[in-house]
Amino acid sequence: MSASQTSSSDVPTLLVKIFGKDRPGITAGLFDTLAAFSVDVVDIEQVVTRGRMVLCALVTEPPPGLEGDLRATVHSWAESMKMQAEIISGLGDNRPRGLGRSLVTVLGHPLTSEATAAVTARITRTGGNIDRIFRLAKYPVTAVEFAVSGVEAEPLRTALAPDAAKLGIDVAVVAAGLYRRAQRLVVMDVDSTLIQDEVIELFAAHAGCEDKVAEVTAAAMRGELDFEQSLHARVALLEGLDASVVDKVRSEVRLTPGARTLIRTLKRLGFQVGVVSGGFTQVTDDLKDRLGLDFAHANTLEIVDGRLTGKVTGEIVDRAGKARLLRRFAAEAGVPLSQTVAIGDGANDLDMLNAAGLGVAFNAKPVVREAAHTAVNFPFLDTVLYLLGITREEVEAADTLDTV
């Protein structure tokens, strides 16, 4: 059989493994040493953990009669660098990966050995193989990404969900591929997501009916009440408030920790960002200006003769409306729906979360966590960035630029 007919799996190769204390020049030194033996590079993998390096190079076998010299030279060079070397003979490249490519992101605070064992065992039981592991962040949570082959994203997500809930960690599973970093539109709910407050409750506090409004709001977010009916009932309690209360409410709004970082990083990386809210344009328009958002849509409180009438104007932004707005924003942004990310916490966000390419339940009610693609249960909104494969280093690089 001629060389051109020989299967790549039959070509003799050497796996050269170098490990020890990391320092500049190790990688260059190894390949400079190998260059003298006219070998070709088939694959390279390098990992550094707490200052210790593992460098693996898969190379073709050297010309006849030179393998012994190669081995001796590599070992001698490694010893001179106070490193250890291991060289293993074999045939061909890495074994072919199974069909199906998924990326599993695990968030823990802390990320325990028990949780890691459970996740990795579950991946194996579903027929998946872990090809690579990479830490995305070490604070404010530990975020680790597993590249998995051999199983599609949806069945793997279903299999891992019970483990995540039991162990108190967050696990996101998305299909691997170029589209993941091309998700160019992120749309968020506002109340209890982008901000820590429920805006209507802030208005209600000025009307002296905060407790009554909060009770209705909680029932609506749990999915126990029709959102539109509950909205009209709550807004009616605001009738007669002086319009000057709008400025007071705007000043009382508290952004969720990590909100500015999330938006700043997304914008620096070329994403478009929008909000949809069952709240009010009197607040969301201000947030859009302050945060540099690309899209914003909400209900509008009617104001006549300087006072709130207890009514809203225009089409109501309810559960179905949020999904429609996500589609509208995506069309305006020129982004396929499969490349959108939606973030929300309440039952009225569910249609939007399920319509998006990735729906994230953020500190959400149980009914939302169970139905969304993935959940984040840490109080930092910027942890969503890790689900998109964005590292803490990239986040900090965006932080060094002008703030939003």
GROMACS .gro file of C-alpha atoms in nm:
model
  404
    1MET     CA    1   0.000   0.000   0.000
    2SER     CA    2   0.141   0.341  -0.099
    3ALA     CA    3   0.183   0.625   0.152
    4SER     CA    4  -0.109   0.811  -0.008
    5GLN     CA    5  -0.331   0.508   0.049
    6THR     CA    6  -0.231   0.456   0.411
    7SER     CA    7  -0.505   0.545   0.657
    8SER     CA    8  -0.413   0.824   0.896
    9SER     CA    9  -0.505   0.586   1.178
   10ASP     CA   10  -0.221   0.356   1.064
   11VAL     CA   11   0.052   0.624   1.066
   12PRO     CA   12   0.299   0.571   1.354
   13THR     CA   13   0.297   0.863   1.599
   14LEU     CA   14   0.462   0.961   1.925
   15LEU     CA   15   0.284   1.124   2.217
   16VAL     CA   16   0.538   1.350   2.388
   17LYS     CA   17   0.429   1.459   2.736
   18ILE     CA   18   0.617   1.723   2.936
   19PHE     CA   19   0.518   1.815   3.291
   20GLY     CA   20   0.662   2.023   3.573
   21LYS     CA   21   0.688   2.383   3.690
   22ASP     CA   22   0.566   2.629   3.430
   23ARG     CA   23   0.802   2.895   3.302
   24PRO     CA   24   0.842   3.095   2.980
   25GLY     CA   25   1.002   2.914   2.689
   26ILE     CA   26   0.902   2.553   2.766
   27THR     CA   27   0.672   2.513   2.466
   28ALA     CA   28   0.917   2.680   2.228
   29GLY     CA   29   1.202   2.471   2.367
   30LEU     CA   30   1.020   2.142   2.318
   31PHE     CA   31   0.931   2.210   1.958
   32ASP     CA   32   1.278   2.346   1.884
   33THR     CA   33   1.412   2.013   2.015
   34LEU     CA   34   1.166   1.813   1.803
   35ALA     CA   35   1.241   2.018   1.491
   36ALA     CA   36   1.583   1.855   1.463
   37PHE     CA   37   1.410   1.523   1.391
   38SER     CA   38   1.179   1.640   1.106
   39VAL     CA   39   0.854   1.539   1.275
   40ASP     CA   40   0.516   1.693   1.194
   41VAL     CA   41   0.277   1.818   1.458
   42VAL     CA   42  -0.055   1.631   1.469
   43ASP     CA   43  -0.203   1.776   1.788
   44ILE     CA   44  -0.105   1.995   2.086
   45GLU     CA   45  -0.262   2.036   2.427
   46GLN     CA   46  -0.130   2.247   2.715
   47VAL     CA   47  -0.274   2.304   3.062
   48VAL     CA   48  -0.134   2.511   3.349
   49THR     CA   49  -0.281   2.469   3.697
   50ARG     CA   50  -0.136   2.650   3.998
   51GLY     CA   51   0.195   2.698   3.821
   52ARG     CA   52   0.229   2.336   3.710
   53MET     CA   53   0.230   2.263   3.339
   54VAL     CA   54   0.127   1.961   3.137
   55LEU     CA   55   0.220   1.990   2.770
   56CYS     CA   56   0.127   1.713   2.527
   57ALA     CA   57   0.245   1.702   2.166
   58LEU     CA   58   0.131   1.432   1.924
   59VAL     CA   59   0.386   1.413   1.642
   60THR     CA   60   0.463   1.184   1.352
   61GLU     CA   61   0.733   0.922   1.393
   62PRO     CA   62   1.081   1.048   1.292
   63PRO     CA   63   1.270   0.898   0.997
   64PRO     CA   64   1.393   0.539   1.044
   65GLY     CA   65   1.671   0.502   1.295
   66LEU     CA   66   1.612   0.835   1.469
   67GLU     CA   67   1.346   0.749   1.726
   68GLY     CA   68   1.600   0.646   1.988
   69ASP     CA   69   1.794   0.969   1.942
   70LEU     CA   70   1.469   1.170   1.963
   71ARG     CA   71   1.373   1.004   2.288
   72ALA     CA   72   1.715   1.057   2.443
   73THR     CA   73   1.733   1.419   2.330
   74VAL     CA   74   1.386   1.507   2.459
   75HIS     CA   75   1.456   1.347   2.797
   76SER     CA   76   1.790   1.527   2.820
   77TRP     CA   77   1.632   1.863   2.731
   78ALA     CA   78   1.349   1.809   2.982
   79GLU     CA   79   1.599   1.729   3.257
   80SER     CA   80   1.794   2.045   3.177
   81MET     CA   81   1.468   2.242   3.222
   82LYS     CA   82   1.392   2.057   3.551
   83MET     CA   83   1.090   1.899   3.383
   84GLN     CA   84   0.982   1.538   3.336
   85ALA     CA   85   0.916   1.373   3.001
   86GLU     CA   86   0.716   1.073   2.887
   87ILE     CA   87   0.706   0.946   2.529
   88ILE     CA   88   0.449   0.690   2.415
   89SER     CA   89   0.445   0.517   2.074
   90GLY     CA   90   0.117   0.457   1.895
   91LEU     CA   91  -0.074   0.479   1.572
   92GLY     CA   92  -0.264   0.769   1.425
   93ASP     CA   93  -0.446   1.066   1.575
   94ASN     CA   94  -0.695   1.085   1.861
   95ARG     CA   95  -0.986   0.847   1.831
   96PRO     CA   96  -1.284   0.993   1.640
   97ARG     CA   97  -1.529   1.179   1.859
   98GLY     CA   98  -1.886   1.055   1.882
   99LEU     CA   99  -2.164   1.239   1.706
  100GLY     CA  100  -2.314   1.526   1.902
  101ARG     CA  101  -2.119   1.818   2.046
  102SER     CA  102  -2.227   1.990   2.365
  103LEU     CA  103  -2.081   2.243   2.605
  104VAL     CA  104  -2.169   2.194   2.970
  105THR     CA  105  -2.109   2.493   3.199
  106VAL     CA  106  -2.119   2.425   3.572
  107LEU     CA  107  -2.146   2.709   3.827
  108GLY     CA  108  -2.081   2.649   4.195
  109HIS     CA  109  -2.013   2.858   4.504
  110PRO     CA  110  -1.822   2.655   4.595
  111LEU     CA  111  -1.795   2.388   4.327
  112THR     CA  112  -1.755   2.073   4.535
  113SER     CA  113  -1.587   1.746   4.445
  114GLU     CA  114  -1.921   1.574   4.505
  115ALA     CA  115  -2.096   1.796   4.250
  116THR     CA  116  -1.817   1.754   3.996
  117ALA     CA  117  -1.825   1.378   4.038
  118ALA     CA  118  -2.203   1.368   3.991
  119VAL     CA  119  -2.196   1.583   3.677
  120THR     CA  120  -1.912   1.395   3.511
  121ALA     CA  121  -2.064   1.056   3.598
  122ARG     CA  122  -2.397   1.163   3.451
  123ILE     CA  123  -2.227   1.275   3.130
  124THR     CA  124  -2.067   0.931   3.101
  125ARG     CA  125  -2.396   0.750   3.167
  126THR     CA  126  -2.567   0.944   2.888
  127GLY     CA  127  -2.305   0.821   2.641
  128GLY     CA  128  -2.098   1.138   2.640
  129ASN     CA  129  -1.721   1.170   2.649
  130ILE     CA  130  -1.548   1.470   2.809
  131ASP     CA  131  -1.296   1.595   2.554
  132ARG     CA  132  -1.177   1.907   2.733
  133ILE     CA  133  -1.228   2.094   3.061
  134PHE     CA  134  -1.168   2.467   3.100
  135ARG     CA  135  -1.220   2.703   3.393
  136LEU     CA  136  -1.407   3.016   3.291
  137ALA     CA  137  -1.405   3.195   3.626
  138LYS     CA  138  -1.295   3.154   3.985
  139TYR     CA  139  -1.505   3.436   4.134
  140PRO     CA  140  -1.765   3.543   4.229
  141VAL     CA  141  -1.849   3.182   4.145
  142THR     CA  142  -1.642   2.894   4.013
  143ALA     CA  143  -1.741   2.833   3.650
  144VAL     CA  144  -1.609   2.533   3.460
  145GLU     CA  145  -1.685   2.434   3.103
  146PHE     CA  146  -1.684   2.073   2.980
  147ALA     CA  147  -1.661   2.007   2.606
  148VAL     CA  148  -1.856   1.685   2.550
  149SER     CA  149  -1.892   1.466   2.243
  150GLY     CA  150  -2.118   1.172   2.176
  151VAL     CA  151  -2.447   1.318   2.300
  152GLU     CA  152  -2.672   1.601   2.183
  153ALA     CA  153  -2.743   1.902   2.402
  154GLU     CA  154  -3.113   1.844   2.472
  155PRO     CA  155  -3.096   1.491   2.620
  156LEU     CA  156  -2.784   1.587   2.815
  157ARG     CA  157  -2.959   1.894   2.957
  158THR     CA  158  -3.255   1.680   3.063
  159ALA     CA  159  -3.028   1.423   3.227
  160LEU     CA  160  -2.826   1.681   3.423
  161ALA     CA  161  -3.116   1.893   3.551
  162PRO     CA  162  -3.206   1.669   3.850
  163ASP     CA  163  -2.841   1.654   3.959
  164ALA     CA  164  -2.811   2.032   3.947
  165ALA     CA  165  -3.120   2.080   4.162
  166LYS     CA  166  -3.011   1.815   4.413
  167LEU     CA  167  -2.657   1.945   4.450
  168GLY     CA  168  -2.733   2.316   4.455
  169ILE     CA  169  -2.531   2.402   4.145
  170ASP     CA  170  -2.625   2.559   3.814
  171VAL     CA  171  -2.569   2.359   3.496
  172ALA     CA  172  -2.617   2.496   3.144
  173VAL     CA  173  -2.596   2.279   2.833
  174VAL     CA  174  -2.575   2.428   2.486
  175ALA     CA  175  -2.484   2.286   2.149
  176ALA     CA  176  -2.122   2.346   2.059
  177GLY     CA  177  -2.033   2.531   1.743
  178LEU     CA  178  -1.963   2.873   1.601
  179TYR     CA  179  -2.315   2.999   1.670
  180ARG     CA  180  -2.253   2.997   2.044
  181ARG     CA  181  -2.024   3.297   2.035
  182ALA     CA  182  -2.241   3.448   1.763
  183GLN     CA  183  -2.542   3.490   1.993
  184ARG     CA  184  -2.565   3.861   1.927
  185LEU     CA  185  -2.886   3.961   2.105
  186VAL     CA  186  -2.960   3.937   2.478
  187VAL     CA  187  -3.306   4.039   2.603
  188MET     CA  188  -3.384   4.069   2.974
  189ASP     CA  189  -3.684   4.109   3.193
  190VAL     CA  190  -3.652   4.415   3.418
  191ASP     CA  191  -3.822   4.367   3.756
  192SER     CA  192  -3.625   4.129   3.981
  193THR     CA  193  -3.388   4.059   3.692
  194LEU     CA  194  -3.210   4.368   3.561
  195ILE     CA  195  -3.313   4.550   3.877
  196GLN     CA  196  -3.369   4.426   4.232
  197ASP     CA  197  -3.711   4.589   4.264
  198GLU     CA  198  -4.067   4.544   4.140
  199VAL     CA  199  -4.135   4.888   3.992
  200ILE     CA  200  -4.508   4.883   4.057
  201GLU     CA  201  -4.434   4.824   4.424
  202LEU     CA  202  -4.213   5.132   4.429
  203PHE     CA  203  -4.505   5.333   4.291
  204ALA     CA  204  -4.741   5.164   4.538
  205ALA     CA  205  -4.523   5.267   4.831
  206HIS     CA  206  -4.592   5.631   4.741
  207ALA     CA  207  -4.965   5.555   4.717
  208GLY     CA  208  -4.973   5.378   5.054
  209CYS     CA  209  -5.084   5.042   4.912
  210GLU     CA  210  -4.754   4.857   4.884
  211ASP     CA  211  -4.858   4.544   5.074
  212LYS     CA  212  -5.171   4.490   4.867
  213VAL     CA  213  -4.984   4.537   4.538
  214ALA     CA  214  -4.700   4.309   4.648
  215GLU     CA  215  -4.945   4.032   4.727
  216VAL     CA  216  -5.101   4.049   4.382
  217THR     CA  217  -4.758   4.074   4.214
  218ALA     CA  218  -4.629   3.762   4.387
  219ALA     CA  219  -4.935   3.561   4.283
  220ALA     CA  220  -4.899   3.677   3.922
  221MET     CA  221  -4.528   3.588   3.909
  222ARG     CA  222  -4.608   3.240   4.041
  223GLY     CA  223  -4.851   3.198   3.754
  224GLU     CA  224  -5.156   3.190   3.979
  225LEU     CA  225  -5.322   3.497   3.825
  226ASP     CA  226  -5.371   3.623   3.471
  227PHE     CA  227  -5.103   3.888   3.424
  228GLU     CA  228  -5.314   4.142   3.237
  229GLN     CA  229  -5.595   4.132   3.493
  230SER     CA  230  -5.350   4.160   3.779
  231LEU     CA  231  -5.175   4.453   3.608
  232HIS     CA  232  -5.497   4.651   3.569
  233ALA     CA  233  -5.593   4.574   3.930
  234ARG     CA  234  -5.260   4.694   4.065
  235VAL     CA  235  -5.236   5.004   3.845
  236ALA     CA  236  -5.588   5.108   3.948
  237LEU     CA  237  -5.456   5.147   4.302
  238LEU     CA  238  -5.219   5.421   4.179
  239GLU     CA  239  -5.498   5.650   4.063
  240GLY     CA  240  -5.446   6.010   4.168
  241LEU     CA  241  -5.070   5.993   4.232
  242ASP     CA  242  -4.887   6.311   4.130
  243ALA     CA  243  -4.674   6.257   3.820
  244SER     CA  244  -4.370   6.387   4.009
  245VAL     CA  245  -4.355   6.043   4.171
  246VAL     CA  246  -4.201   5.912   3.845
  247ASP     CA  247  -3.870   6.088   3.914
  248LYS     CA  248  -3.872   5.961   4.272
  249VAL     CA  249  -3.924   5.602   4.158
  250ARG     CA  250  -3.646   5.630   3.901
  251SER     CA  251  -3.406   5.738   4.177
  252GLU     CA  252  -3.512   5.445   4.396
  253VAL     CA  253  -3.448   5.175   4.135
  254ARG     CA  254  -3.155   4.949   4.232
  255LEU     CA  255  -2.966   4.762   3.963
  256THR     CA  256  -2.900   4.394   4.030
  257PRO     CA  257  -2.536   4.326   4.125
  258GLY     CA  258  -2.343   4.255   3.807
  259ALA     CA  259  -2.597   4.425   3.578
  260ARG     CA  260  -2.362   4.698   3.459
  261THR     CA  261  -2.081   4.447   3.412
  262LEU     CA  262  -2.307   4.216   3.211
  263ILE     CA  263  -2.421   4.493   2.978
  264ARG     CA  264  -2.080   4.655   2.943
  265THR     CA  265  -1.913   4.323   2.856
  266LEU     CA  266  -2.183   4.222   2.607
  267LYS     CA  267  -2.165   4.559   2.433
  268ARG     CA  268  -1.786   4.548   2.412
  269LEU     CA  269  -1.809   4.204   2.254
  270GLY     CA  270  -2.054   4.323   1.989
  271PHE     CA  271  -2.381   4.196   2.135
  272GLN     CA  272  -2.701   4.396   2.121
  273VAL     CA  273  -2.895   4.419   2.447
  274GLY     CA  274  -3.260   4.492   2.516
  275VAL     CA  275  -3.522   4.479   2.790
  276VAL     CA  276  -3.889   4.389   2.790
  277SER     CA  277  -4.102   4.456   3.092
  278GLY     CA  278  -4.449   4.418   3.231
  279GLY     CA  279  -4.353   4.736   3.417
  280PHE     CA  280  -4.357   5.084   3.277
  281THR     CA  281  -4.184   5.291   3.010
  282GLN     CA  282  -4.149   5.570   3.264
  283VAL     CA  283  -3.869   5.357   3.414
  284THR     CA  284  -3.746   5.140   3.124
  285ASP     CA  285  -3.683   5.441   2.897
  286ASP     CA  286  -3.462   5.587   3.169
  287LEU     CA  287  -3.276   5.256   3.206
  288LYS     CA  288  -3.226   5.240   2.831
  289ASP     CA  289  -3.060   5.581   2.830
  290ARG     CA  290  -2.852   5.518   3.142
  291LEU     CA  291  -2.723   5.175   3.037
  292GLY     CA  292  -2.692   5.227   2.662
  293LEU     CA  293  -2.943   4.956   2.575
  294ASP     CA  294  -3.039   4.893   2.213
  295PHE     CA  295  -3.404   4.801   2.275
  296ALA     CA  296  -3.663   4.864   2.544
  297HIS     CA  297  -4.037   4.808   2.558
  298ALA     CA  298  -4.288   4.812   2.844
  299ASN     CA  299  -4.637   4.925   2.943
  300THR     CA  300  -4.706   5.296   2.983
  301LEU     CA  301  -4.879   5.454   3.279
  302GLU     CA  302  -5.141   5.701   3.166
  303ILE     CA  303  -5.088   6.054   3.302
  304VAL     CA  304  -5.352   6.324   3.261
  305ASP     CA  305  -5.327   6.675   3.404
  306GLY     CA  306  -5.015   6.583   3.598
  307ARG     CA  307  -5.163   6.280   3.775
  308LEU     CA  308  -5.173   5.905   3.721
  309THR     CA  309  -5.515   5.791   3.606
  310GLY     CA  310  -5.482   5.434   3.731
  311LYS     CA  311  -5.474   5.304   3.373
  312VAL     CA  312  -5.215   5.192   3.120
  313THR     CA  313  -5.213   5.287   2.754
  314GLY     CA  314  -5.131   5.084   2.445
  315GLU     CA  315  -5.084   4.710   2.398
  316ILE     CA  316  -5.019   4.524   2.722
  317VAL     CA  317  -4.677   4.360   2.756
  318ASP     CA  318  -4.774   4.023   2.901
  319ARG     CA  319  -4.630   3.672   2.875
  320ALA     CA  320  -4.709   3.632   2.504
  321GLY     CA  321  -4.613   3.993   2.438
  322LYS     CA  322  -4.262   3.942   2.571
  323ALA     CA  323  -4.206   3.656   2.326
  324ARG     CA  324  -4.338   3.871   2.040
  325LEU     CA  325  -4.103   4.152   2.138
  326LEU     CA  326  -3.808   3.913   2.148
  327ARG     CA  327  -3.887   3.813   1.791
  328ARG     CA  328  -3.930   4.177   1.688
  329PHE     CA  329  -3.599   4.280   1.843
  330ALA     CA  330  -3.424   3.986   1.677
  331ALA     CA  331  -3.564   4.083   1.337
  332GLU     CA  332  -3.460   4.446   1.385
  333ALA     CA  333  -3.113   4.338   1.499
  334GLY     CA  334  -3.077   4.096   1.207
  335VAL     CA  335  -3.017   3.805   1.445
  336PRO     CA  336  -3.175   3.458   1.402
  337LEU     CA  337  -3.396   3.363   1.694
  338SER     CA  338  -3.168   3.064   1.756
  339GLN     CA  339  -2.889   3.310   1.835
  340THR     CA  340  -3.075   3.504   2.102
  341VAL     CA  341  -3.052   3.482   2.480
  342ALA     CA  342  -3.345   3.565   2.708
  343ILE     CA  343  -3.320   3.619   3.085
  344GLY     CA  344  -3.612   3.636   3.327
  345ASP     CA  345  -3.747   3.529   3.663
  346GLY     CA  346  -4.127   3.513   3.648
  347ALA     CA  347  -4.399   3.301   3.490
  348ASN     CA  348  -4.474   3.580   3.243
  349ASP     CA  349  -4.118   3.538   3.107
  350LEU     CA  350  -4.163   3.171   3.015
  351ASP     CA  351  -4.275   3.218   2.653
  352MET     CA  352  -3.978   3.447   2.591
  353LEU     CA  353  -3.733   3.209   2.759
  354ASN     CA  354  -3.857   2.913   2.555
  355ALA     CA  355  -3.857   3.109   2.228
  356ALA     CA  356  -3.493   3.216   2.264
  357GLY     CA  357  -3.196   3.010   2.157
  358LEU     CA  358  -3.095   3.007   2.524
  359GLY     CA  359  -3.344   3.086   2.800
  360VAL     CA  360  -3.195   3.162   3.141
  361ALA     CA  361  -3.406   3.159   3.457
  362PHE     CA  362  -3.236   3.409   3.689
  363ASN     CA  363  -3.308   3.356   4.061
  364ALA     CA  364  -3.646   3.245   3.937
  365LYS     CA  365  -3.961   3.095   4.080
  366PRO     CA  366  -3.967   2.712   4.078
  367VAL     CA  367  -4.211   2.691   3.785
  368VAL     CA  368  -3.971   2.901   3.576
  369ARG     CA  369  -3.655   2.713   3.677
  370GLU     CA  370  -3.816   2.384   3.579
  371ALA     CA  371  -3.925   2.506   3.235
  372ALA     CA  372  -3.628   2.719   3.124
  373HIS     CA  373  -3.326   2.587   2.933
  374THR     CA  374  -3.102   2.664   3.229
  375ALA     CA  375  -3.104   2.847   3.560
  376VAL     CA  376  -2.871   3.079   3.750
  377ASN     CA  377  -2.936   3.086   4.123
  378PHE     CA  378  -2.655   3.319   4.227
  379PRO     CA  379  -2.734   3.687   4.296
  380PHE     CA  380  -2.492   3.820   4.035
  381LEU     CA  381  -2.636   3.893   3.691
  382ASP     CA  382  -2.296   3.887   3.522
  383THR     CA  383  -2.266   3.512   3.591
  384VAL     CA  384  -2.483   3.472   3.280
  385LEU     CA  385  -2.171   3.566   3.081
  386TYR     CA  386  -2.011   3.233   3.172
  387LEU     CA  387  -2.301   3.047   3.015
  388LEU     CA  388  -2.200   3.215   2.689
  389GLY     CA  389  -1.841   3.093   2.720
  390ILE     CA  390  -1.711   3.437   2.816
  391THR     CA  391  -1.425   3.411   3.065
  392ARG     CA  392  -1.361   3.620   3.374
  393GLU     CA  393  -1.051   3.758   3.201
  394GLU     CA  394  -1.265   3.891   2.916
  395VAL     CA  395  -1.505   4.043   3.168
  396GLU     CA  396  -1.221   4.222   3.345
  397ALA     CA  397  -1.080   4.343   3.014
  398ALA     CA  398  -1.415   4.506   2.938
  399ASP     CA  399  -1.416   4.660   3.287
  400THR     CA  400  -1.091   4.842   3.214
  401LEU     CA  401  -1.259   5.030   2.929
  402ASP     CA  402  -1.503   5.315   2.965
  403THR     CA  403  -1.798   5.225   3.186
  404VAL     CA  404  -2.152   5.220   3.051
   0.00000   0.00000   0.00000
